[in-house]
Amino acid sequence: MEISGIISAIVIGAVIGLLGRLVVPGRQHVGVLATVLVGIVAAFVGALIGQALGLYDTKGVAWLVWVIQIGLAALGIVALERMKARD
């Protein structure tokens, strides 16, 4: 992967992570770095799910893939929040 691909993955992951964080109600005590990392993982996994389901076969933006990615990021934020609450 080239440096531009890595930078793109980080930027898209950050956006997905922040959108996922906005979906979760209340205040989260998860740091920015953790939010970005959750977003990157959610973007990658969501893209794999979208590809497996054939959701990229569209003439425009694959909005359903974005919804899946944001949902996965929200689940990741909630999981991190619960793990921090146990400590």
PDB file of C-alpha atoms in Angstrom:
ATOM      1  CA  MET A   1       0.000   0.000   0.000  1.00  0.00           C
ATOM      2  CA  GLU A   2       1.325   3.415  -0.912  1.00  0.00           C
ATOM      3  CA  ILE A   3       1.561   6.317   1.514  1.00  0.00           C
ATOM      4  CA  SER A   4      -1.437   8.031  -0.099  1.00  0.00           C
ATOM      5  CA  GLY A   5      -3.538   4.921   0.547  1.00  0.00           C
ATOM      6  CA  ILE A   6      -2.470   4.831   4.179  1.00  0.00           C
ATOM      7  CA  ILE A   7      -3.261   8.517   4.647  1.00  0.00           C
ATOM      8  CA  SER A   8      -6.645   8.035   2.971  1.00  0.00           C
ATOM      9  CA  ALA A   9      -7.431   5.086   5.254  1.00  0.00           C
ATOM     10  CA  ILE A  10      -6.563   7.176   8.324  1.00  0.00           C
ATOM     11  CA  VAL A  11      -8.670  10.137   7.193  1.00  0.00           C
ATOM     12  CA  ILE A  12     -11.668   7.996   6.241  1.00  0.00           C
ATOM     13  CA  GLY A  13     -11.276   5.995   9.458  1.00  0.00           C
ATOM     14  CA  ALA A  14     -11.243   9.206  11.488  1.00  0.00           C
ATOM     15  CA  VAL A  15     -14.430  10.395   9.807  1.00  0.00           C
ATOM     16  CA  ILE A  16     -16.140   7.023  10.298  1.00  0.00           C
ATOM     17  CA  GLY A  17     -15.011   6.934  13.944  1.00  0.00           C
ATOM     18  CA  LEU A  18     -16.263  10.443  14.670  1.00  0.00           C
ATOM     19  CA  LEU A  19     -19.602   9.761  12.972  1.00  0.00           C
ATOM     20  CA  GLY A  20     -19.919   6.517  14.928  1.00  0.00           C
ATOM     21  CA  ARG A  21     -19.193   8.433  18.116  1.00  0.00           C
ATOM     22  CA  LEU A  22     -21.899  10.982  17.271  1.00  0.00           C
ATOM     23  CA  VAL A  23     -24.453   8.184  16.896  1.00  0.00           C
ATOM     24  CA  VAL A  24     -23.846   6.934  20.441  1.00  0.00           C
ATOM     25  CA  PRO A  25     -25.942   8.938  22.918  1.00  0.00           C
ATOM     26  CA  GLY A  26     -24.348  10.598  25.923  1.00  0.00           C
ATOM     27  CA  ARG A  27     -20.754  11.486  26.626  1.00  0.00           C
ATOM     28  CA  GLN A  28     -18.070   8.947  25.838  1.00  0.00           C
ATOM     29  CA  HIS A  29     -14.791   8.754  27.683  1.00  0.00           C
ATOM     30  CA  VAL A  30     -12.860   7.388  24.717  1.00  0.00           C
ATOM     31  CA  GLY A  31      -9.843   9.264  23.425  1.00  0.00           C
ATOM     32  CA  VAL A  32      -9.360  10.639  19.934  1.00  0.00           C
ATOM     33  CA  LEU A  33      -6.725   8.061  19.000  1.00  0.00           C
ATOM     34  CA  ALA A  34      -8.992   5.193  20.089  1.00  0.00           C
ATOM     35  CA  THR A  35     -11.868   6.747  18.123  1.00  0.00           C
ATOM     36  CA  VAL A  36      -9.728   6.936  14.982  1.00  0.00           C
ATOM     37  CA  LEU A  37      -8.494   3.355  15.422  1.00  0.00           C
ATOM     38  CA  VAL A  38     -12.049   2.090  15.898  1.00  0.00           C
ATOM     39  CA  GLY A  39     -13.056   4.041  12.805  1.00  0.00           C
ATOM     40  CA  ILE A  40     -10.272   2.537  10.709  1.00  0.00           C
ATOM     41  CA  VAL A  41     -11.204  -0.995  11.754  1.00  0.00           C
ATOM     42  CA  ALA A  42     -14.917  -0.285  11.201  1.00  0.00           C
ATOM     43  CA  ALA A  43     -14.226   1.178   7.751  1.00  0.00           C
ATOM     44  CA  PHE A  44     -12.183  -1.863   6.751  1.00  0.00           C
ATOM     45  CA  VAL A  45     -14.646  -4.451   8.108  1.00  0.00           C
ATOM     46  CA  GLY A  46     -17.635  -2.532   6.722  1.00  0.00           C
ATOM     47  CA  ALA A  47     -15.999  -2.409   3.294  1.00  0.00           C
ATOM     48  CA  LEU A  48     -15.455  -6.170   3.391  1.00  0.00           C
ATOM     49  CA  ILE A  49     -19.087  -6.738   4.369  1.00  0.00           C
ATOM     50  CA  GLY A  50     -20.270  -4.372   1.637  1.00  0.00           C
ATOM     51  CA  GLN A  51     -18.135  -6.129  -0.937  1.00  0.00           C
ATOM     52  CA  ALA A  52     -19.369  -9.569   0.171  1.00  0.00           C
ATOM     53  CA  LEU A  53     -23.000  -8.413  -0.101  1.00  0.00           C
ATOM     54  CA  GLY A  54     -22.449  -6.734  -3.470  1.00  0.00           C
ATOM     55  CA  LEU A  55     -23.318  -3.274  -2.173  1.00  0.00           C
ATOM     56  CA  TYR A  56     -20.713  -1.576  -4.350  1.00  0.00           C
ATOM     57  CA  ASP A  57     -22.670  -2.414  -7.519  1.00  0.00           C
ATOM     58  CA  THR A  58     -24.166   1.060  -7.728  1.00  0.00           C
ATOM     59  CA  LYS A  59     -23.747   4.044 -10.010  1.00  0.00           C
ATOM     60  CA  GLY A  60     -23.179   6.458  -7.150  1.00  0.00           C
ATOM     61  CA  VAL A  61     -22.022   6.413  -3.570  1.00  0.00           C
ATOM     62  CA  ALA A  62     -22.516   3.137  -1.719  1.00  0.00           C
ATOM     63  CA  TRP A  63     -24.504   4.747   1.100  1.00  0.00           C
ATOM     64  CA  LEU A  64     -25.450   1.452   2.690  1.00  0.00           C
ATOM     65  CA  VAL A  65     -21.759   0.644   3.142  1.00  0.00           C
ATOM     66  CA  TRP A  66     -21.306   3.960   4.971  1.00  0.00           C
ATOM     67  CA  VAL A  67     -24.246   3.093   7.236  1.00  0.00           C
ATOM     68  CA  ILE A  68     -22.692  -0.290   8.013  1.00  0.00           C
ATOM     69  CA  GLN A  69     -19.305   1.295   8.729  1.00  0.00           C
ATOM     70  CA  ILE A  70     -20.770   3.959  11.008  1.00  0.00           C
ATOM     71  CA  GLY A  71     -22.827   1.321  12.836  1.00  0.00           C
ATOM     72  CA  LEU A  72     -19.733  -0.794  13.371  1.00  0.00           C
ATOM     73  CA  ALA A  73     -17.836   2.243  14.650  1.00  0.00           C
ATOM     74  CA  ALA A  74     -20.663   3.023  17.084  1.00  0.00           C
ATOM     75  CA  LEU A  75     -20.556  -0.567  18.347  1.00  0.00           C
ATOM     76  CA  GLY A  76     -16.792  -0.274  18.766  1.00  0.00           C
ATOM     77  CA  ILE A  77     -17.112   2.965  20.738  1.00  0.00           C
ATOM     78  CA  VAL A  78     -19.744   1.408  23.018  1.00  0.00           C
ATOM     79  CA  ALA A  79     -17.532  -1.662  23.535  1.00  0.00           C
ATOM     80  CA  LEU A  80     -14.538   0.511  24.462  1.00  0.00           C
ATOM     81  CA  GLU A  81     -16.678   2.591  26.801  1.00  0.00           C
ATOM     82  CA  ARG A  82     -17.903  -0.537  28.588  1.00  0.00           C
ATOM     83  CA  MET A  83     -14.392  -1.929  28.845  1.00  0.00           C
ATOM     84  CA  LYS A  84     -13.207   1.328  30.425  1.00  0.00           C
ATOM     85  CA  ALA A  85     -16.148   1.286  32.868  1.00  0.00           C
ATOM     86  CA  ARG A  86     -15.026  -2.121  34.172  1.00  0.00           C
ATOM     87  CA  ASP A  87     -11.555  -0.837  35.074  1.00  0.00           C
TER      88      ASP A  87
END
